[in-house]
CSV table of C-alpha atoms and ligand atoms in Angstrom, one decimal:
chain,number,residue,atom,x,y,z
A,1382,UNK,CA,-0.3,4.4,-11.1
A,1383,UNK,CA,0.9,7.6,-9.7
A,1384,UNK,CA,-1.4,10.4,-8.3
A,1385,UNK,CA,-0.1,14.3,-8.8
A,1386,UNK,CA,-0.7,16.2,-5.7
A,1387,UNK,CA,-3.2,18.5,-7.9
A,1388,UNK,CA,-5.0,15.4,-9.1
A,1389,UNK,CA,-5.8,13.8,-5.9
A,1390,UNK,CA,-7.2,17.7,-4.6
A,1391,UNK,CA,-9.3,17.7,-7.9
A,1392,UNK,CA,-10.8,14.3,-7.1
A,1393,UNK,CA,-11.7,15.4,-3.1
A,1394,UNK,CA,-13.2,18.4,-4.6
A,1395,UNK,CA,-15.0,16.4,-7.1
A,1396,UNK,CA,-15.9,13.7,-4.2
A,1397,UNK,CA,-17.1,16.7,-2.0
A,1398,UNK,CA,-19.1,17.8,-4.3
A,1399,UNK,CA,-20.6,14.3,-5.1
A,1400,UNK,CA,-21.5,13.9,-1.4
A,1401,UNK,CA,-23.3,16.9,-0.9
A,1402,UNK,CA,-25.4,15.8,-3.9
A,1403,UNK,CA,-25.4,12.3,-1.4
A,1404,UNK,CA,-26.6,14.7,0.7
A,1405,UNK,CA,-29.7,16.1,-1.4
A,1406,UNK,CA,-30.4,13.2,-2.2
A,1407,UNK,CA,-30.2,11.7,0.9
A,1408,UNK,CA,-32.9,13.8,1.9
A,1409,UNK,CA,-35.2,13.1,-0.2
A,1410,UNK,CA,-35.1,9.0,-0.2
A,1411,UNK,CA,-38.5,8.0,0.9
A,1412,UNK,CA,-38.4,4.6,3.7
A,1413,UNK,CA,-39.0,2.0,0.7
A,1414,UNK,CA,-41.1,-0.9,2.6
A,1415,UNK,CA,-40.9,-3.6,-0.7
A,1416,UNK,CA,-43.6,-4.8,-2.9
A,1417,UNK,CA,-46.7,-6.5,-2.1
A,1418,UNK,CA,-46.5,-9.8,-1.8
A,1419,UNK,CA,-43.1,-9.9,-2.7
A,1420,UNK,CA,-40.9,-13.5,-1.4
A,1421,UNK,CA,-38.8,-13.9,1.3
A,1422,UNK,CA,-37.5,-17.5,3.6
A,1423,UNK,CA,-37.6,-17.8,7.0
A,1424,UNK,CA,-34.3,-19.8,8.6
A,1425,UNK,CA,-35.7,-21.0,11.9
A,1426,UNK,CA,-31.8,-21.6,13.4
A,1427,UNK,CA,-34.1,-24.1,16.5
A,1428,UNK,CA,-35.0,-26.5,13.9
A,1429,UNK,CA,-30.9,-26.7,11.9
A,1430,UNK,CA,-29.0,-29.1,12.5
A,1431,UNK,CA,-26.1,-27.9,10.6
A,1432,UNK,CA,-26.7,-31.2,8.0
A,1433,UNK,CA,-25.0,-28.7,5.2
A,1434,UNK,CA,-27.8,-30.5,2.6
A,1435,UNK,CA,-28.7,-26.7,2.0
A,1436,UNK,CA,-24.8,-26.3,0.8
A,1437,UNK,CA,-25.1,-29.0,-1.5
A,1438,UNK,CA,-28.4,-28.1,-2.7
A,1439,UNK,CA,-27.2,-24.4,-3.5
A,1440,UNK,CA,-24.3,-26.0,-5.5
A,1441,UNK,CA,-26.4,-27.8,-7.4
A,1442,UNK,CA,-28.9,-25.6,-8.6
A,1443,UNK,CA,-25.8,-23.3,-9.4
A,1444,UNK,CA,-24.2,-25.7,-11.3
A,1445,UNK,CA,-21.0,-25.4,-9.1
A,1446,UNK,CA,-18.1,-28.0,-7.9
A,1447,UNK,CA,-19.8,-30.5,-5.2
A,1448,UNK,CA,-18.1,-29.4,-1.5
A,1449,UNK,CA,-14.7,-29.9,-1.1
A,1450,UNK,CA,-15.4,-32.3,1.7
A,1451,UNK,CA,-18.2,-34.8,2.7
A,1452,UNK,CA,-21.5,-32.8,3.8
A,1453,UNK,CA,-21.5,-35.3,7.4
A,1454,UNK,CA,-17.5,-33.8,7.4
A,1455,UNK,CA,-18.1,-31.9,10.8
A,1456,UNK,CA,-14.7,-30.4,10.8
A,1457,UNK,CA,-15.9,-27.6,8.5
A,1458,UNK,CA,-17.5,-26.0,11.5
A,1459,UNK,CA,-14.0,-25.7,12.8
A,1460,UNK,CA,-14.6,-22.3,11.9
A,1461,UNK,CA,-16.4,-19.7,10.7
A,1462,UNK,CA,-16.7,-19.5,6.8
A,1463,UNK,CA,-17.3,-17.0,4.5
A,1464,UNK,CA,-19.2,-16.7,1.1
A,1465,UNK,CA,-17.1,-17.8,-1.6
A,1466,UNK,CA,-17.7,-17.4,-5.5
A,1467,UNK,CA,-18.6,-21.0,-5.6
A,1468,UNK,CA,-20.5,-21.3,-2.3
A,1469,UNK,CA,-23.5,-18.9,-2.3
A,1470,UNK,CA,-24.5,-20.0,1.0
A,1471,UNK,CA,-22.3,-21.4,4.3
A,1472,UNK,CA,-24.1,-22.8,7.4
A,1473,UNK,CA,-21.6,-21.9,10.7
A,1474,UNK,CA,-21.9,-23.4,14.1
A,1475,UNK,CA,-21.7,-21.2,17.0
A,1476,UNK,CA,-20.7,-21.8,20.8
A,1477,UNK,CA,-23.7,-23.0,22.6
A,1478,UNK,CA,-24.7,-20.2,25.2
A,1479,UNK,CA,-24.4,-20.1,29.1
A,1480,UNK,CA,-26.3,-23.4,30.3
A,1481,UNK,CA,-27.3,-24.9,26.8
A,1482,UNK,CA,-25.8,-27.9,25.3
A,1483,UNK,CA,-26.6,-28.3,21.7
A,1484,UNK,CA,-24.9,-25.5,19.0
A,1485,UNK,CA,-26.4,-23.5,17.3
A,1486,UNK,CA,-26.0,-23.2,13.4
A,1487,UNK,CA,-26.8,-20.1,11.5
A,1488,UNK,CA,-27.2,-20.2,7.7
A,1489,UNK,CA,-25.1,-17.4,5.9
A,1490,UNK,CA,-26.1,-16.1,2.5
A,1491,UNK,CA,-27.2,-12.7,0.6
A,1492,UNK,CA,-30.5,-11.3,2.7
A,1493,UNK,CA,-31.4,-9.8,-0.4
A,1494,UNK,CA,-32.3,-6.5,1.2
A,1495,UNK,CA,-35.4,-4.1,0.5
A,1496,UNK,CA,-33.4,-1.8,0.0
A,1497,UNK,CA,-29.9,-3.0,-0.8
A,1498,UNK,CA,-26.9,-0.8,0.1
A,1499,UNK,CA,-25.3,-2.8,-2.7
A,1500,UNK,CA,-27.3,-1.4,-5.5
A,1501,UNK,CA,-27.1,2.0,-3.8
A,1502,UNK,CA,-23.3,2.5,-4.0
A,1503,UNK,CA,-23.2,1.0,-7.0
A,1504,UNK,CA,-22.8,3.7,-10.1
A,1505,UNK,CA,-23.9,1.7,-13.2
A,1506,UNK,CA,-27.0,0.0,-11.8
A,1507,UNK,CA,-25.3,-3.4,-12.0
A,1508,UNK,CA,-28.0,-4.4,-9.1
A,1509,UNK,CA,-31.6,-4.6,-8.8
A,1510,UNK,CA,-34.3,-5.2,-6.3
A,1511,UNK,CA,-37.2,-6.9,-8.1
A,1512,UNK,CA,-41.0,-7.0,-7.0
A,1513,UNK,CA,-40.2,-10.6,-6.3
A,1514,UNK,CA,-37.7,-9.7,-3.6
A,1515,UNK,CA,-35.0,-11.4,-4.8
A,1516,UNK,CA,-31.8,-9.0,-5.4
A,1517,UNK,CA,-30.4,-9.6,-9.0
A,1518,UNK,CA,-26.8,-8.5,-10.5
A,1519,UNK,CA,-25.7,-7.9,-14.1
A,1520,UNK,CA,-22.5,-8.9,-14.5
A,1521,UNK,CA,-22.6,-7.5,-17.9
A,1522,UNK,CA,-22.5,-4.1,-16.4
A,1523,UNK,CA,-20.3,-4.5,-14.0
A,1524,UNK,CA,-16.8,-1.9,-13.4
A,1525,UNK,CA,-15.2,-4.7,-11.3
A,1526,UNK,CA,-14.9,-1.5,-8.3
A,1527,UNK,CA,-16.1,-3.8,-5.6
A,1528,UNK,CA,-17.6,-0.9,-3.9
A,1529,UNK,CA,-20.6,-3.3,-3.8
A,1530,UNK,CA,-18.7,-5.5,-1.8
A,1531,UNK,CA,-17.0,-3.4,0.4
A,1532,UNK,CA,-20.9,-1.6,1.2
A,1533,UNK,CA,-23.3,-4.8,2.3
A,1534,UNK,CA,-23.2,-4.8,5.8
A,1535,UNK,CA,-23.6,-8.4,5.9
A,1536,UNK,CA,-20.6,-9.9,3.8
A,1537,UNK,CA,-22.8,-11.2,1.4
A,1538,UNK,CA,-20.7,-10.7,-1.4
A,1539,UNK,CA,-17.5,-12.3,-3.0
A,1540,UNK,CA,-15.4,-11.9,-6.1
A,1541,UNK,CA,-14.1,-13.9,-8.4
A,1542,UNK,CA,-10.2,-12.5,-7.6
A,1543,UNK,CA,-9.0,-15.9,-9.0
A,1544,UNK,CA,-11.2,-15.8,-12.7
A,1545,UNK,CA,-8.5,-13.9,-15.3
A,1546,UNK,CA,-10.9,-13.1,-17.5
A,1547,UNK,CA,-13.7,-11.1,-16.8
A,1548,UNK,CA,-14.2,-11.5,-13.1
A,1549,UNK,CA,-17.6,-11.0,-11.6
A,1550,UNK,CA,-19.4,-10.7,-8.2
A,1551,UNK,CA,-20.6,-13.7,-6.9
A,1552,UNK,CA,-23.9,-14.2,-4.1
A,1553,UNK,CA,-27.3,-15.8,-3.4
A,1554,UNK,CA,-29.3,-15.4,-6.1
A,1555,UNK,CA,-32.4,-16.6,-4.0
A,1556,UNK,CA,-32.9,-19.0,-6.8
A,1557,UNK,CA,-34.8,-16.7,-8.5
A,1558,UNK,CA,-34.7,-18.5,-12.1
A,1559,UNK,CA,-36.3,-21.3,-9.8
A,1560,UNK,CA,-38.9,-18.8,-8.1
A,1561,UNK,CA,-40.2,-17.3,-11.4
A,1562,UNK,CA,-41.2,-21.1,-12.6
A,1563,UNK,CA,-43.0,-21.7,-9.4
A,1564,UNK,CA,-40.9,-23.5,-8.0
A,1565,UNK,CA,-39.1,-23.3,-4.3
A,1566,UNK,CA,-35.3,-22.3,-3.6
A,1567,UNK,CA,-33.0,-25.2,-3.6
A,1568,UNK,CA,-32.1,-24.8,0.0
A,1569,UNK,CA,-35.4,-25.1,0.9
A,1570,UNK,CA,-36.6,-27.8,-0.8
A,1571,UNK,CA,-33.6,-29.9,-0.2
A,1572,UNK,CA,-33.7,-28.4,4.2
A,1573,UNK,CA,-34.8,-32.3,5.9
A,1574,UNK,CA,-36.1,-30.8,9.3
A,1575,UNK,CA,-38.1,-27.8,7.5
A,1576,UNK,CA,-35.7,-25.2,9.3
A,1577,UNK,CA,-36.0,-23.2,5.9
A,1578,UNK,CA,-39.3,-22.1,4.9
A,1579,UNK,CA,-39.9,-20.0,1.5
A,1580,UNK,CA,-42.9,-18.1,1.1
A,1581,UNK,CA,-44.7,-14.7,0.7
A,1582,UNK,CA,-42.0,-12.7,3.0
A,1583,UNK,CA,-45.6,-10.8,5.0
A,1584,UNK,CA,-46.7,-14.5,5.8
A,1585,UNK,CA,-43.4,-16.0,6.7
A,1586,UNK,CA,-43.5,-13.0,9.2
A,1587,UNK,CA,-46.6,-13.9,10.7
A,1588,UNK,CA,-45.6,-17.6,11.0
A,1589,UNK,CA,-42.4,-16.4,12.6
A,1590,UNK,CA,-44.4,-14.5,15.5
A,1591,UNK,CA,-46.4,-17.2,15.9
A,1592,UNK,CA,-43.9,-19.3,16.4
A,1593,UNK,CA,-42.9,-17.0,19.3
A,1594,UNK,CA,-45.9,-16.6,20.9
A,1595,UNK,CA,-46.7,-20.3,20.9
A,1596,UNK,CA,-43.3,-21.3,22.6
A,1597,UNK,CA,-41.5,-18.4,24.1
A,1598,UNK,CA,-39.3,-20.3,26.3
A,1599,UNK,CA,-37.2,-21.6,22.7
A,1600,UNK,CA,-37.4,-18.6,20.8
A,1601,UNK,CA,-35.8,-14.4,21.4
A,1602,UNK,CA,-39.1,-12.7,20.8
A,1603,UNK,CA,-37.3,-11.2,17.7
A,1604,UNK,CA,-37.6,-11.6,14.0
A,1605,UNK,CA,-33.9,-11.0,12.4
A,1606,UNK,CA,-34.6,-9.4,8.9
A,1607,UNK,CA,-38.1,-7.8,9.5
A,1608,UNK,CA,-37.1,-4.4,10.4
A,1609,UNK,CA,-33.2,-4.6,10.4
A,1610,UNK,CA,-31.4,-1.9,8.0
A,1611,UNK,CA,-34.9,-1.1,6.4
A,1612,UNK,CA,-35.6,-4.9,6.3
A,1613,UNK,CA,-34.6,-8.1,4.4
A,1614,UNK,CA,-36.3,-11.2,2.6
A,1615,UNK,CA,-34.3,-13.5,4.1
A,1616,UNK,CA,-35.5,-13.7,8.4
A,1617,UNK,CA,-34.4,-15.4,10.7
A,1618,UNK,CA,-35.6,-17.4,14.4
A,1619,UNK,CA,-33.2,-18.0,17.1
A,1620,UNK,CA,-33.3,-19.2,20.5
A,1621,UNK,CA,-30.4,-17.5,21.4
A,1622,UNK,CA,-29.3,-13.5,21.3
A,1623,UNK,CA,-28.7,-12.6,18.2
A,1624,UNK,CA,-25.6,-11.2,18.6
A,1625,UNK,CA,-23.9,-14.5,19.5
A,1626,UNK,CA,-24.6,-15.3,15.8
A,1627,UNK,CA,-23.0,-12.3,13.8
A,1628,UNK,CA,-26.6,-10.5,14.0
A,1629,UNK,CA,-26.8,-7.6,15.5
A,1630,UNK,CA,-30.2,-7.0,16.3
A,1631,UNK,CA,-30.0,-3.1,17.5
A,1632,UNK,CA,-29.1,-1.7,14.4
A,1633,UNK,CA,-30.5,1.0,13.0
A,1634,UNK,CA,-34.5,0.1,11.0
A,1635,UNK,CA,-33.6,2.9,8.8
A,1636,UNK,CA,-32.2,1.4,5.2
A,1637,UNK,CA,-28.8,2.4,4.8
A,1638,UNK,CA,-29.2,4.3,1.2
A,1639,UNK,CA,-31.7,6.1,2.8
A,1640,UNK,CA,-29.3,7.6,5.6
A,1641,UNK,CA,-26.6,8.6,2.6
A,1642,UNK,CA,-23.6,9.8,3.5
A,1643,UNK,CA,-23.3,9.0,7.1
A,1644,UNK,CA,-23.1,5.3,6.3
A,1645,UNK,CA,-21.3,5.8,3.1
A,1646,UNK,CA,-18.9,7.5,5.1
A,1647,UNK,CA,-17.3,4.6,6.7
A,1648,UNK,CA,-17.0,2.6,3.7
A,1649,UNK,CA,-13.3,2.7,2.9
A,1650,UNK,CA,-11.7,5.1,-0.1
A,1651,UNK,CA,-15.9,5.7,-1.2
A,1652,UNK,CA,-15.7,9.6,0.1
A,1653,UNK,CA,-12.4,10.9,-0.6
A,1654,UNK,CA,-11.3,9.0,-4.0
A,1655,UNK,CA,-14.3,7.6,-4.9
A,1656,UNK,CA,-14.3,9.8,-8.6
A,1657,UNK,CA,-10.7,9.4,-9.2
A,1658,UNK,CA,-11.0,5.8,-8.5
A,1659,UNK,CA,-13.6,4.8,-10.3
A,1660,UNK,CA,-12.2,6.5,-13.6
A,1661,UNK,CA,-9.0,4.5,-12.6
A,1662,UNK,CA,-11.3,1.6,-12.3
A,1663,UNK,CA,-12.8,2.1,-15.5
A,1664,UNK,CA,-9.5,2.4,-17.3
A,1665,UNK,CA,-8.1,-0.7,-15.8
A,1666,UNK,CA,-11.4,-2.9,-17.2
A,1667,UNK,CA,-11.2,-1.0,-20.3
A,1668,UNK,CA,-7.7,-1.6,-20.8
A,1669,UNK,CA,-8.2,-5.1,-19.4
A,1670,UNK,CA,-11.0,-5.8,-22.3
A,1671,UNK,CA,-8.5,-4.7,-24.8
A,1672,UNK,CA,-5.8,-6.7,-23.0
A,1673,UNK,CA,-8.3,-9.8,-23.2
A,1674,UNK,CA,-8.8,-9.1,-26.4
A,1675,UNK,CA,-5.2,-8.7,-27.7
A,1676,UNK,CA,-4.8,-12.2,-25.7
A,1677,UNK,CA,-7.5,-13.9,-27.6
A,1678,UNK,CA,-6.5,-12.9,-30.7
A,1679,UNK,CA,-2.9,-14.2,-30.4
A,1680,UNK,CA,-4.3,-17.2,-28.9
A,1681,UNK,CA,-6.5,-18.2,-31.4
A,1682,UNK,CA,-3.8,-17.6,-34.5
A,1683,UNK,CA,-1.3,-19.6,-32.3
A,1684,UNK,CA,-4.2,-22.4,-32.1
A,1685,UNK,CA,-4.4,-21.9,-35.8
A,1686,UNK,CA,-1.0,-21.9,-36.6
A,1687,UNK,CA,-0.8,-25.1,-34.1
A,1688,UNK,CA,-3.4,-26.8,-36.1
A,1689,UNK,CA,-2.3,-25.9,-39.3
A,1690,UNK,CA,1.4,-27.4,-38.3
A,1691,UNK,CA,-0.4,-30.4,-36.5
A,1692,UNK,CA,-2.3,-31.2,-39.9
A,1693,UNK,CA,0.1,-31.2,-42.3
A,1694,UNK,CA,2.3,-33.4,-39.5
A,1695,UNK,CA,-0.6,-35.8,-39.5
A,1696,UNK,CA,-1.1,-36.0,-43.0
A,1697,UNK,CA,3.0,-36.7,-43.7
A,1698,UNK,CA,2.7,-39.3,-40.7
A,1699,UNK,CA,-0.6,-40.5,-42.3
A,1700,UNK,CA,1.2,-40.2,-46.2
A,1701,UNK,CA,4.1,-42.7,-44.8
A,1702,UNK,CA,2.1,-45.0,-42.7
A,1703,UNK,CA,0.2,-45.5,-45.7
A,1704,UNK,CA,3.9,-45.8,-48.0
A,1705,UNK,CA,4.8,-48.4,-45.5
A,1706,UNK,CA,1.9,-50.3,-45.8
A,1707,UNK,CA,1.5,-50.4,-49.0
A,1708,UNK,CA,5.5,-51.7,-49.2
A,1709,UNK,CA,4.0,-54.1,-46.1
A,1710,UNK,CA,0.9,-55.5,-48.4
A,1711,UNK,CA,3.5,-55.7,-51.9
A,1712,UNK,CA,5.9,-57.5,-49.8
A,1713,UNK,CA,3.2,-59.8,-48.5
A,1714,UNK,CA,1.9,-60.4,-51.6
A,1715,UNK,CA,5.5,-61.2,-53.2
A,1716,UNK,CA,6.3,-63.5,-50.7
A,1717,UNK,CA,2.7,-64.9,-50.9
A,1718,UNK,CA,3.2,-65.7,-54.8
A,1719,UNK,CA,6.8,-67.3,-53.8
A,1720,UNK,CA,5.5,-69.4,-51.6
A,1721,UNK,CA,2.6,-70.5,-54.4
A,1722,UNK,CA,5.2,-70.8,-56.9
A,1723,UNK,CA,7.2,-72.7,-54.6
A,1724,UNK,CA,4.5,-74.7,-53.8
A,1725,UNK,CA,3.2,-75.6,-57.6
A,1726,UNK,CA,7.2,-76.1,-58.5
A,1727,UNK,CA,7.0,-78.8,-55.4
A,1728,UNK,CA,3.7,-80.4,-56.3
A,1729,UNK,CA,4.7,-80.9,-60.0
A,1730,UNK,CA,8.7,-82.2,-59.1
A,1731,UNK,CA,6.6,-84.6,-56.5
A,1732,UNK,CA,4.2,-85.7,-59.5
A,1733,UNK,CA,6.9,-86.5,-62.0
A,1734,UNK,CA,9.1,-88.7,-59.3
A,1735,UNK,CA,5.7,-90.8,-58.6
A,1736,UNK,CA,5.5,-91.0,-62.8
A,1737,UNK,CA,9.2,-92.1,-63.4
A,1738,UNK,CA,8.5,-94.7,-60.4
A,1739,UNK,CA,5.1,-96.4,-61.4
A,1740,UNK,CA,4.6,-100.0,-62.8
A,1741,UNK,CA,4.0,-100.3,-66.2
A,1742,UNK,CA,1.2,-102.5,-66.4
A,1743,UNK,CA,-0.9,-100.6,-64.1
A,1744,UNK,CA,0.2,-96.9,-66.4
A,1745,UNK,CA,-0.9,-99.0,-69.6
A,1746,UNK,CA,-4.5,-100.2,-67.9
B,2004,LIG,S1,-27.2,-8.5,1.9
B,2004,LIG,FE1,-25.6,-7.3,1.0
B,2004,LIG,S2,-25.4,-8.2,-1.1
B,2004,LIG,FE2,-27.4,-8.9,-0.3
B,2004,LIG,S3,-28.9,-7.3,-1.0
B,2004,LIG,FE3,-28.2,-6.7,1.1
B,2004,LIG,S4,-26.5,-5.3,0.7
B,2004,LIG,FE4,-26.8,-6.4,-1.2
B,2005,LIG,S1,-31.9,-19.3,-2.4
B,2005,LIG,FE1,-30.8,-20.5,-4.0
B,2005,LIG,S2,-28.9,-19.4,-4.4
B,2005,LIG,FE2,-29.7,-18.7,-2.4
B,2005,LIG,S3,-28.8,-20.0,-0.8
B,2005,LIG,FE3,-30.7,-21.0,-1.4
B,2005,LIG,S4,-30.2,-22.4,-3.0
B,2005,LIG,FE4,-28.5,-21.0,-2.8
B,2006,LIG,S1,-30.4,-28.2,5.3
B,2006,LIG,FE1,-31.7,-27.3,7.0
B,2006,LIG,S2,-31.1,-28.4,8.8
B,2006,LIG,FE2,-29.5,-28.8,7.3
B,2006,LIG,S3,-28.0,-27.2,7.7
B,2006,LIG,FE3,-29.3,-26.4,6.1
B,2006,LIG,S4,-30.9,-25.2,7.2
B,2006,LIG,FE4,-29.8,-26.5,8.7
């Protein structure tokens, strides 16, 4: 696709003129601190063992391909691994630090935000925060920009690059088909040393801090997730700093939506082509749909065409199986009356020799 110089100054005019609307709006985004009551799991990283039986369990509830390898196959932790469209959740190991011996392994996933930078950038509302907590995505809706992706400052999110048709985004659901019939995530109900807990998100704080207080020789006086970017439903425990597991604990509390354009600002191609973009974004899955469609189209009258030439080929091959048995059975039952015939003409020949050779006497009695 080529750009004219004029078009590309029309879209950073247009994307100026977007982000000082960023700007107003910006400014008057009120702190959003979630729904009551709303759901949230703690991941205690002192109690994992990095068993993985929270990987399986996430597979299973999302009806995706067991892991590639065996769940006691330490040589994933080799390195670090990233969410993939088929694995919702990865646990990593990490280096122990100075003077401890055992690792230390950090479950990844979505931390389904309060207030998620993902829905924020995105411009069709294909994300949604719900009084429940979890984060939900309509793929239905979805441009296929990947701004979404590009925005969560957590690398929560993956695409399906690989799926031809009608690629979507792909992350943690928090299970929440599971959580609205009362039921517990699959992580955590499947977690053997109770290193995942799922609860009311306010609760799971307090257990957290007690946790703390009660031992603070294994824990960083910190809970990950309570205030971080505005705050998150997944938290987390750890013995160690933060930091030494990809969480960086001095960011900003402030939610990222609510501080607009300064964080939007370092999300690649979002400020100066965002307009142009997504109308060339738009296009593309428009044209893509039609594409599809075209494809389907031909593809189903080639299947019909196909089955149409592979029925009348099976009824021909049917037509002289049957010819050929039916010779098979008239030949059979030609040689079958042979053989009688033979047979009778034997029986009678064998008769008349034992007539012509009989005594008399014993013929007349
Ligand atoms: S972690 Fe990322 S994908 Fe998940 S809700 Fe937050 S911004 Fe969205
Ligand atoms: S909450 Fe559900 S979807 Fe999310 S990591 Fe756990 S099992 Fe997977
Ligand atoms: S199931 Fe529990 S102990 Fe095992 S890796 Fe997952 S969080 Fe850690």
């Amino acid at each position: 696709m080529s750009v004219s110089r004029r078009g590309f100054l029309t879209g950073l005019a247009t994307g100026a003129g977007m982000l000082t609307a960023h700007k107003a709006n910006a400014a008057g985004v009120q702190q959003f601190t979630g729904y009551q009551g709303r759901f949230g799991l703690l991941h205690d990283t002192t109690l994992c063992v990095g068993c993985r039986s929270c990987e399986k369990a996430c597979k299973e509830v999302n009806g995706h391909p067991p892991p590639d390898r065996p769940i006691d196959d330490k040589t994933v932790f080799d390195r670090h691994r990233r969410i993939t469209p088929t694995e919702f959740t990865v646990v990593n190991r990490y280096k122990p630090a100075e003077g401890r011996t055992p690792p230390v392994y950090r479950k990844h996933q979505c931390m389904h935000c309060n207030e998620p930078c993902c829905a924020s950038v995105c411009l069709v509302h294909a994300f949604e925060k719900t009084p429940e907590g979890p984060v939900l995505y309509d793929p239905d809706v979805c441009l296929g920009c990947r701004y979404c992706v590009m925005a969560c400052p957590y690398h929560a999110l993956s695409y399906e690059y690989d799926s031809a048709f009608d690629p979507k985004v792909m992350r943690c659901t928090m299970c929440y088909p599971r959580i609205k019939e009362g039921k517990n995530p699959g992580c955590a109900d499947a977690c053997p040393t109770g290193a995942i807990l799922f609860g009311e998100r306010d609760k799971l704080i307090t257990v957290a801090k007690e946790r703390i207080r009660k031992s603070p020789d294994r824990y960083i006086d910190h809970v990950f997730g309570e205030h971080e970017f505005g705050g998150t439903s997944w938290l987390t425990l750890a013995g160690v700093p933060f930091k030494s597991l990809e969480l960086h604990e001095g960011v900003t509390h402030e939610s990222l939506p609510s501080i607009g354009t300064s964080y939007l600002s370092v999300v690649p191609l979002v400020v100066t082509i965002y307009p142009g973009l997504l109308m060339a974004f738009y296009a593309f899955s428009k044209r893509k749909d039609k594409l599809a469609q075209q494809e389907l189209e031909e593809a189903v009258r080639l299947a019909l065409e196909k089955a149409d030439e592979d029925t009348k080929e099976k009824l021909k091959q049917a037509a002289d199986k049957s010819a050929k048995d039916k010779e098979k059975a008239i030949n059979a039952a030609v040689k079958k009356a042979l053989q009688e015939a033979e047979r009778k003409a034997a029986a009678e020949k064998a008769a008349a020799a034992a007539t012509d050779g009989a005594d008399p006497k014993e013929t007349k009695s």
